[in-house]
Every structure is written in C-alpha cells, then in structure tokens.
XYZ file of C-alpha atoms in Angstrom:
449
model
C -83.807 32.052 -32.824
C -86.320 29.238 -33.858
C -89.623 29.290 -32.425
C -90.178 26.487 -29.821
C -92.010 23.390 -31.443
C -95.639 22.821 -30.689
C -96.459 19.957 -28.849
C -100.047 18.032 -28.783
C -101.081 18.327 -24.934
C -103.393 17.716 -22.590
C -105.384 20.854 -22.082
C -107.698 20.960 -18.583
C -110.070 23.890 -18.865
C -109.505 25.347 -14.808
C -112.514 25.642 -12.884
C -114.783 24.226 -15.126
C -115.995 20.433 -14.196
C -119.132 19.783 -12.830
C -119.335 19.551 -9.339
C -118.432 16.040 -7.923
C -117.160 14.805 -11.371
C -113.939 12.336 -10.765
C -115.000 10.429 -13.954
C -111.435 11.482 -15.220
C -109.597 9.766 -12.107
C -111.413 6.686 -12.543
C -110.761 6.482 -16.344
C -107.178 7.031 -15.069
C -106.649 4.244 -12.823
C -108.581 1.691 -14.848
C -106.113 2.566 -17.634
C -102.973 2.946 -15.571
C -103.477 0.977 -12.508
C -103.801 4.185 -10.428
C -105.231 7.620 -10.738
C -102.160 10.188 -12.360
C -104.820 13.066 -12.444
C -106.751 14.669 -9.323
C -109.942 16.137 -9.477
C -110.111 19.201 -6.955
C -113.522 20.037 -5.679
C -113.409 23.142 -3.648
C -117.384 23.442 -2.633
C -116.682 26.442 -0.149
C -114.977 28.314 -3.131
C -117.186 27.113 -6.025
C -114.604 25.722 -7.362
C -114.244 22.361 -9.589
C -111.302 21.127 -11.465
C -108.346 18.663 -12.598
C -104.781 18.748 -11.914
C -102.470 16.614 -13.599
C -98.770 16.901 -14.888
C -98.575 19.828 -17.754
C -95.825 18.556 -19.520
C -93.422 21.463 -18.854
C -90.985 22.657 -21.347
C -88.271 23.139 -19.023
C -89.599 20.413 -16.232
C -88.726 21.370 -12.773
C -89.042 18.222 -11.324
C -86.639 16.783 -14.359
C -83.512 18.892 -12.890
C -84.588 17.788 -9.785
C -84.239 14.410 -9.894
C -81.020 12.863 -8.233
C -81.321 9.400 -10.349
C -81.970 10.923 -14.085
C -85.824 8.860 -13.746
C -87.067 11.905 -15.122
C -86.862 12.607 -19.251
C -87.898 14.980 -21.429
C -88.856 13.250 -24.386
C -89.101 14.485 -28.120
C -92.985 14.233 -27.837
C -93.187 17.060 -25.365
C -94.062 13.955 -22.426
C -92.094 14.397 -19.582
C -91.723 10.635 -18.829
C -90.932 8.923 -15.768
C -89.164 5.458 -15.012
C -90.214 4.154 -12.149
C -87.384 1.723 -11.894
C -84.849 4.156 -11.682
C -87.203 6.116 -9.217
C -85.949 5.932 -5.381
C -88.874 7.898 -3.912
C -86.978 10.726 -2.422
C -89.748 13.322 -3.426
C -87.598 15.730 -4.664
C -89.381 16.193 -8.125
C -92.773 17.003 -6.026
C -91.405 19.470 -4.139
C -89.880 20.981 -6.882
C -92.813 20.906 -8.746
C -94.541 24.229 -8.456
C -98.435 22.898 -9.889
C -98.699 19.956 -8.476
C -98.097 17.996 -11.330
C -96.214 14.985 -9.654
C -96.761 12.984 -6.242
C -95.691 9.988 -4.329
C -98.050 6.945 -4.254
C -98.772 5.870 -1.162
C -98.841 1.793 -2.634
C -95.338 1.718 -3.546
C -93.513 4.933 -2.456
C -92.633 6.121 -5.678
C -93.505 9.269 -8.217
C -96.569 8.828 -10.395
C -97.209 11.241 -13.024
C -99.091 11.596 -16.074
C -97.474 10.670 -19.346
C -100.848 11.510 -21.667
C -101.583 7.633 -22.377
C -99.246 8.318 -25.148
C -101.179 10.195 -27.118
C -104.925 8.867 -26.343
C -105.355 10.232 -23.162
C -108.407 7.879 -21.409
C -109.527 10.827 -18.900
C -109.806 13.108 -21.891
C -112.561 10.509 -23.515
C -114.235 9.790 -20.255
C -114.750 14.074 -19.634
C -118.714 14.349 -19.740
C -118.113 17.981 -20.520
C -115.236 18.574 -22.805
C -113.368 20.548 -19.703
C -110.639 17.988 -20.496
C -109.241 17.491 -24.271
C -106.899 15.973 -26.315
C -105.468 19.121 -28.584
C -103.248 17.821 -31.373
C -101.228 21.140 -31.409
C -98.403 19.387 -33.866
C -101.193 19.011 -36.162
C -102.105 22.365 -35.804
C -98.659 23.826 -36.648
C -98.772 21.949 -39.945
C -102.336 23.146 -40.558
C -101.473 26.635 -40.224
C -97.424 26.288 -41.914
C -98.105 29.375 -44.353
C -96.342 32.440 -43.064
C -98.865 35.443 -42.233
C -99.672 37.213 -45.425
C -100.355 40.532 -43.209
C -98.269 42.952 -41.751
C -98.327 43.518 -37.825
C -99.793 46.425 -36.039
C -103.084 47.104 -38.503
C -105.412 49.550 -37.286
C -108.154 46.719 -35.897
C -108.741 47.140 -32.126
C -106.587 44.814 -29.825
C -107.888 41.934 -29.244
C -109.911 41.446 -32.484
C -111.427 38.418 -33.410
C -112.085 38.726 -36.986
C -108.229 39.423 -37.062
C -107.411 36.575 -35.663
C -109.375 34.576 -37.509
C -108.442 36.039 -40.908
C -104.843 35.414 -39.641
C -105.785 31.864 -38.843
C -107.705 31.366 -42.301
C -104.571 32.894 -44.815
C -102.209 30.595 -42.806
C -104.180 27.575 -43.077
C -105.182 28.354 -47.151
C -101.682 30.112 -48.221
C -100.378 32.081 -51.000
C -102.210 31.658 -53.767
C -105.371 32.888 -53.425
C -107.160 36.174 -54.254
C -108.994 37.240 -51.129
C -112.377 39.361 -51.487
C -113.600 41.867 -48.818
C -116.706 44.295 -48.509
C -116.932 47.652 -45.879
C -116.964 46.353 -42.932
C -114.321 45.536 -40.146
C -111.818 43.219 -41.583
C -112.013 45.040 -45.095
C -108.810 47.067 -43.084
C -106.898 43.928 -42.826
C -107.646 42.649 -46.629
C -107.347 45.709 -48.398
C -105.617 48.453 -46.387
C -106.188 52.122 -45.417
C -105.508 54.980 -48.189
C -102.470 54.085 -50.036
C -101.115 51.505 -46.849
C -101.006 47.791 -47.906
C -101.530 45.787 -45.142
C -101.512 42.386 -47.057
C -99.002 40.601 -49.591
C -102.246 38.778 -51.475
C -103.644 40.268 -54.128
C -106.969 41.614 -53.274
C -110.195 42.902 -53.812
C -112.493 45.151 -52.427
C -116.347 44.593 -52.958
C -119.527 46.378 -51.882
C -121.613 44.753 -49.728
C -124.460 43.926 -52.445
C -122.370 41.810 -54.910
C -119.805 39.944 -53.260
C -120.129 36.441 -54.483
C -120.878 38.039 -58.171
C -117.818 39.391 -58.236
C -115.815 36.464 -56.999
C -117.713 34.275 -59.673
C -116.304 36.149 -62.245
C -112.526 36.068 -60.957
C -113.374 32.570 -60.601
C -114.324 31.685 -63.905
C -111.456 33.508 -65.361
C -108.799 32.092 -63.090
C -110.394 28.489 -64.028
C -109.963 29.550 -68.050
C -106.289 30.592 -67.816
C -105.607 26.983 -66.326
C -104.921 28.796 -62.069
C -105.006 27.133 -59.382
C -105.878 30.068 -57.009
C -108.570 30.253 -55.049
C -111.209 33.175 -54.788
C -111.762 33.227 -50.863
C -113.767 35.960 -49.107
C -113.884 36.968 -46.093
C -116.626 39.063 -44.899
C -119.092 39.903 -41.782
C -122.570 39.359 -40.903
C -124.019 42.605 -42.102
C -123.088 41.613 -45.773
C -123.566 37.700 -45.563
C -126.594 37.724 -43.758
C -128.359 41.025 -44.970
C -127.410 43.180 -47.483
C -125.705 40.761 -49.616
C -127.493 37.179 -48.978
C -128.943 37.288 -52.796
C -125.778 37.031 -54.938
C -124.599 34.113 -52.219
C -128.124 32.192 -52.517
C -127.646 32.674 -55.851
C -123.785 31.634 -56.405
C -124.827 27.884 -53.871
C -127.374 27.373 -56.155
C -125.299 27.398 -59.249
C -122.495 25.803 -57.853
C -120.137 28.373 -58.079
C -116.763 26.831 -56.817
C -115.685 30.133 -54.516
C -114.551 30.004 -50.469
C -116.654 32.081 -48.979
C -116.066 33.029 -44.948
C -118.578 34.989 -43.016
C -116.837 36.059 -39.467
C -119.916 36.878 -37.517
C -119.823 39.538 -35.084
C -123.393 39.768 -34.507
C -123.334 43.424 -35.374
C -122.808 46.479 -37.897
C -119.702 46.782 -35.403
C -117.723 49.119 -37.281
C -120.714 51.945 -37.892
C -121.493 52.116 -34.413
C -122.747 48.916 -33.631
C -125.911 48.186 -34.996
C -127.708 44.709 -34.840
C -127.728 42.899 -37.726
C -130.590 39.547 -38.564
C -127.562 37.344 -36.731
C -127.457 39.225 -33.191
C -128.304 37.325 -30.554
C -131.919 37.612 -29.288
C -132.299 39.761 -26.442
C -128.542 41.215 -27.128
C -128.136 44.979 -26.206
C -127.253 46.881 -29.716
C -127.519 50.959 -30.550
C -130.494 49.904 -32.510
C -131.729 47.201 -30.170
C -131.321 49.353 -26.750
C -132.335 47.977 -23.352
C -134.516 50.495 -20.893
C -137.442 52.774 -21.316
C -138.016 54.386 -24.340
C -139.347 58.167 -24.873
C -142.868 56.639 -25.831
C -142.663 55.115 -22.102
C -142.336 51.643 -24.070
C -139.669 49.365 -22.248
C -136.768 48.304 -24.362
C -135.691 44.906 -23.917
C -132.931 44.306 -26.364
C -133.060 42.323 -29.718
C -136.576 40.710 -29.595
C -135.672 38.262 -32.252
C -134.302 34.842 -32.723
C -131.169 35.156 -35.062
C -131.401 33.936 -38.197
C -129.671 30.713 -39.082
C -127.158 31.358 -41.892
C -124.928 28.426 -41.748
C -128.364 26.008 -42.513
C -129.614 27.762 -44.755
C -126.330 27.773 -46.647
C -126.788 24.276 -45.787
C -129.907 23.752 -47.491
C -129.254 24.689 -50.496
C -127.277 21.547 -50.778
C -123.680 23.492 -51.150
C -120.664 21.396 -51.755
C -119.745 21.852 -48.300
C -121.275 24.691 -45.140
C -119.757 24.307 -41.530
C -119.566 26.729 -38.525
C -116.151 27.184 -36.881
C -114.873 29.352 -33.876
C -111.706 31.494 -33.139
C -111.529 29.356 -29.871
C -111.239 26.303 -31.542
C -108.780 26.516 -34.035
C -107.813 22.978 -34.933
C -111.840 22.573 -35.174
C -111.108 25.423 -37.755
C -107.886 24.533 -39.525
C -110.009 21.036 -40.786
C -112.866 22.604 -41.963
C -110.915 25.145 -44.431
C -108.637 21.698 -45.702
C -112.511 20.542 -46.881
C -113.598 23.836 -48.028
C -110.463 23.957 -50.214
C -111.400 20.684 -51.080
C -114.881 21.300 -52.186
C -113.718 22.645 -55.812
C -117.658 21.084 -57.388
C -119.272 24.203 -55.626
C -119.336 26.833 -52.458
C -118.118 25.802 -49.413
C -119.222 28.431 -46.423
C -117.636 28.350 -43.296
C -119.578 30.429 -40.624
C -116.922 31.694 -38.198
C -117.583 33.019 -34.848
C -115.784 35.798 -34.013
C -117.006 37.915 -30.713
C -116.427 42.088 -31.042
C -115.345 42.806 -27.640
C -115.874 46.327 -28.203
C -119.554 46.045 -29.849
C -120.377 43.121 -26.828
C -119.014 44.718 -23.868
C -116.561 42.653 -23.393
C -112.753 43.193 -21.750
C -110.258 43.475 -24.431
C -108.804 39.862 -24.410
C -112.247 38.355 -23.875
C -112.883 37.568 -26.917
C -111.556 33.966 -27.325
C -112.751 33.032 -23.930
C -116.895 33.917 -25.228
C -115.926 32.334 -28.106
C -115.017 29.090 -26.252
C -117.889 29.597 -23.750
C -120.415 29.731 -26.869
C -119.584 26.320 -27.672
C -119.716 25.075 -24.592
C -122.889 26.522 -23.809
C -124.384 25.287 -27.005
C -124.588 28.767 -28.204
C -123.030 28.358 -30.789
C -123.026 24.225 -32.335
C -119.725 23.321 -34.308
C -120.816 21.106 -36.911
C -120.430 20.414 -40.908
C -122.773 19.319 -44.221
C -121.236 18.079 -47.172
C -124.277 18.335 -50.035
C -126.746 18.622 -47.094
C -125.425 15.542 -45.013
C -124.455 16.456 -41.344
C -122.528 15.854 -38.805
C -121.363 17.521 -35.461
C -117.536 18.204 -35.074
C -118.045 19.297 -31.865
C -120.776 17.573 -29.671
C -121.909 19.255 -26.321
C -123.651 16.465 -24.103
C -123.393 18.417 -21.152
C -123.684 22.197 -21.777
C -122.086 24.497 -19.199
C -125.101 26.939 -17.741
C -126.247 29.677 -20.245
C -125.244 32.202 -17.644
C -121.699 31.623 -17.731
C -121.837 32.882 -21.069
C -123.854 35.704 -20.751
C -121.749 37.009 -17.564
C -118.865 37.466 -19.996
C -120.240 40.770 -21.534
C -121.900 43.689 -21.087
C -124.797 43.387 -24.063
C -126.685 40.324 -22.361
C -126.146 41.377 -18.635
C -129.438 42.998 -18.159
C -131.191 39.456 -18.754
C -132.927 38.697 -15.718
C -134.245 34.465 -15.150
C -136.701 35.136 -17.379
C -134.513 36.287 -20.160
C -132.500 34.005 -20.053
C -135.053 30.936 -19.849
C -136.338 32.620 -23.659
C -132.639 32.567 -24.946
C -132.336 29.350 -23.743
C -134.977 28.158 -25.540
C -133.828 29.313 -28.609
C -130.385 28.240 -28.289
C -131.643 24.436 -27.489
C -133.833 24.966 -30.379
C -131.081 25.727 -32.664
C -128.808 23.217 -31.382
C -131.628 20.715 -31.504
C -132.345 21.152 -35.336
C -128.732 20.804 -35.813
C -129.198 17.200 -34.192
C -132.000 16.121 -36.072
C -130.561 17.121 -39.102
C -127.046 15.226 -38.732
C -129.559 12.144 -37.453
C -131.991 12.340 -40.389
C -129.491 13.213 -42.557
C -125.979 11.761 -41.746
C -122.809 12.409 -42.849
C -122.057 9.887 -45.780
C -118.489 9.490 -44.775
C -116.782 7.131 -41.898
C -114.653 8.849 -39.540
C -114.723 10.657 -36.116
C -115.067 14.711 -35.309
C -112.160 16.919 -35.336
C -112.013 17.963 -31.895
C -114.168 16.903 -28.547
C-alpha cells in the first residue's frame, strides 16, 4: 500500500498566541469578506489559540453533506460551494474540531479553503503560531529512500537520528558520509561487525575530521566523482576537540559538507558540557547545588560559544543553523550546501538529547521548536559572510516556556533566567546586525516564517 501523499497545510501551533491576538481573523475577513478562522481566548484557563478547518483527509463534514457542496480536492483543500450549500448544518455537526460553521449573514457554511495556497492569516501571525508549511515541497526535498536500517541502538526519540535521517534523504546516494565517537557515529558506521547504513562510510577521530574528508575529497574530485564527502558530527568534536582541522579546511576552501548536530553535551560519555552548552545548563561537569568546598554550584557559568559565526567569519562558501523542528527550514539549506561546491558549507543543526537535558522521551522536537521561537536558537544563513535570517522571530514566546521543557535549566530562578536572557538577545541581536550590515547579496524571501 502507497503511503498517503503529503499535502502543504495550514499548521496552527495550539495554545500558543498571545493573549488577545485576533490579528488572524481580521486578515481573514479583509481577504474573504468574513472571518473562516476563530481565535479562542480562554483567560480563566490560560489558554490562547486559532481554530480553523484542518483540511481532513477523510472530511467528516464531506460525507455529511446532503447536496455534494462539499469536495475533496487534489490539493488536500476540502472546498466548499456555497451555491450548492442549503444551510442545513449537517457538516458542523458532523464536524468533530470545529472546523466548519454557519454564518449568521447568509445562513450558509463558511470554512477555510487556505487562500489557495497563500494563506493571509498565516502572514498577518505576529508570532509565527500560524504558518504556511509547504509539506509537498518537503516530500520532494527529502525523495531519497533512508540509507539506514530501522531499530539502531540510539535512544528513542533521538534527535541527531532524526536529523541524520532527514539530512541522507534530502542529499541521497552518492555520498561518502564521515563520523567521529560520539552519538550518531552508531548510526553512520555501525556496532562491531552490524552495518547499520547502505553508504559507504568512514569513521574519524575526533581531532582530524575535516583532514580526512579533504583528502577523500581531493581524490574523488581527481577520478572525475561526483560524490560528496558529508560529515556528520556533534558538538564535542566541532566545537572542541576538533575546531582546528575545520578552521583550517574554511580557510582553504576545501569543498566538503560538513554537519555539526549540537547536543550541547559529551552526551554519550555521561553527559558532560561541552564550549556549546547553554549557560547556566545543568551538566555532570557543570552540576547545580552546593559543592564539598561549601561553594554553590550554579550550572554552566558561561555563554556558549558561537560556532555557526565563526564558521561564518571565515567567509565559507556557505554556514547556516537549522533545527530538527523545522525541517523544510532544513531541507533548503542542505540544497545550498550541496550547492556550495567553491568551498565548506556548515550547517549547525540543533538537535536536543532528551536524555542528557531532562527531557520526556518525545520532547525533543517540541524544545527544538520552542528554541526558535524563543530566540534561543536564530535560524539564519551567510553565503561568503553575507546574511540573512530564514527564520525571523519578531515576537519571541517567554524564555520560560523553553526552559520548563527540561530538567537541566529548571533550577533557574528570575534571576537566572534574566542572565540567559541576556545572552540569548545578545546572540540573536549580533545575528541582526550582521544580516543588516552585511546583507544577503541575493533577492528572494526566507524559507519558512
């Protein structure tokens, strides 16, 4: 049986528009004559949201309808024609969200049918709670089959999985992938004598990484291949042990595809912090409480260093930080590092260790997601040091709505979190000054809100 197509949709992130917010319902109405999406502001609750039609697959209200106004159309858009419609309600009561409703004006269904494509309340969102997600595009994006087996021995829920999943399906087949000890180095290279990939690969120490690939490199450019030496590799080697031979191989040009999924930690030695962990994150070197010299622990007492723009600044063919929570964000970021065959393209991918953070098992994605929207962590791009954000936050959701999510940053008090917040505006602030001083030098609009 065929997998059901992918659709592009409307997604409406539940429970999280600001309080009083119906800028969504007035973009609505002004581009359809009257509001198809609600805004639901539950004060006694906390709770603040939209509501609008979800497109189903198999539409309720559809089957319902006694006139055949209702149609599933090849686009996914379950549209309605109002002509046909006599107003008998039935699709709203059959519908079990809410998704459809009788206007009061003319006595017939209104729903939403996604402004074909250019939906006007996903623009007018202040806060990226609504968004457009071209999901078709995605498919095509990621079309290569999974070059690893199932049921590796990562622990459920793994981010750096999934986003070595997501990168092999986006770059294909032929490619020679490069891994050092760390987490992922299960996934590229296998356990013992167990394969857990079809792509040839190698398997680095943590010191020499990019060395290595420059040499496959060069020989796979003198035999006349096309392939592609991508790495894939974590914090502790990118950012610490092995940030010489990558200096070293943006400076020359080298034209390798290097990922760094950063998990903030030495995850799979016990969790350790590494010079990318969060400031005041809880670590097994970084521990929060009193200390046997009476000396009160606090967490990581430093900010963490800035890979991605230093990358950056070394003026490599192309740097950009992605996110397992946005993956079409992701998908057009690795078509330009592909691209970029005149020198190193980085792509700095966030990937949260549930296990290492104190997180719930499928939590991941959701931190992920909340680190962007926090400003936590910026999704943006340089092309020979010119920026530009892919992924602008005008209105960042409270720091502490991140922080809640796991158990390393839970001890912060207002006070710790008023420091972290300074250094995550600081961050995200030199990231805006930099894609204003220095602007991206080619038209066109971001990838995702």
């Amino acid at each position: 049986m065929a997998p059901p197509a992918l659709r592009d949709t409307l997604c409406i992130e539940w429970g999280a528009c600001p309080p009083g917010c119906s800028d969504c319902v007035e973009a609505c109405a002004r581009a359809r004559g009257a509001p198809r999406i609600t805004a639901l502001h539950l004060a006694e609750v906390s709770f603040h949201g939209a509501l609008a039609c979800g497109q189903c697959g198999e539409p309720a209200c559809r089957d319902a309808c006694p006139t055949g106004a209702l149609v599933r159309e090849e686009s996914g858009v379950v549209r309605l024609d109002q002509e046909r419609c006599v107003g008998c309600g039935a699709c709203a009561v059959a519908c079990a969200w809410g998704g459809i409703a009788l206007e009061t004006a003319t006595g017939r269904a209104s729903k939403c049918d996604t402004c074909d494509g250019r939906p006007a309340c996903a623009a007018a969102c202040p806060t990226g709670a609504l968004r457009w997600v071209e999901t078709s595009a995605l498919a095509r994006r990621f079309g290569h089959p999974d070059p690893f087996t199932q049921g590796v021995n990562l622990c459920p829920g793994c981010a750096a999985e999934l986003g070595f999943r997501l990168a092999f399906r986006a770059i294909g087949p032929d490619a020679v992938v490069f891994a050092a000890p760390g987490c992922a180095c299960m996934l590229a290279c296998g356990l013992g004598t167990a394969a857990t990939t079809r792509l040839p690969s190698v398997m680095s120490l943590m010191t020499n990484v990019p060395s290595l690939m420059t040499g496959v490199a060069r020989q796979l450019r003198r035999s006349g291949a096309r392939t592609r030496a991508v790495a894939f590799v974590g914090d502790g080697t990118t950012a610490d042990v092995g940030f010489q031979p990558l200096s070293g191989a943006a400076e020359r040009g080298e034209p390798i595809v290097y990922i760094c999924y950063d998990n903030e930690g030495y995850m799979n030695t016990g969790v350790q912090r590494s010079s990318t962990t969060l400031q005041g994150a809880r670590t097994m070197t970084t521990p929060v409480g009193p200390g046997q010299s009476g000396k009160a622990h606090a967490g990581k007492t430093q900010a963490p260093k800035d890979v991605p723009v230093l990358m950056a600044m070394h003026g490599a063919a192309y740097v950009a930080t992605a996110s397992v929570s946005h993956p079409e964000d992701f998908a057009a970021k690795l078509e330009r590092a592909l691209a970029a065959e005149d020198g190193l393209a980085y792509i700095h991918l966030y990937a949260p260790c549930h296990v290492g953070w104190q997180a719930p098992m499928d939590a991941a994605v959701e931190i992920a997601r909340m680190a962007v929207l926090t400003r936590v962590f910026p999704l943006w791009e340089a092309r020979r040091g010119r920026f530009r954000m892919t992924h602008p936050i005008a209105h960042p959701r409270p720091l502490g709505d991140f922080a809640g999510l796991m158990g390393r940053l839970r001890h912060l008090d207002e006070d710790g979190l008023r420091a972290l917040g300074r250094t995550v505006e600081e961050r995200y602030s030199r990231v805006e000054a930099l894609c204003a001083a220095l602007p991206w030098d080619e038209p066109g609009g971001t990838h995702g809100r």
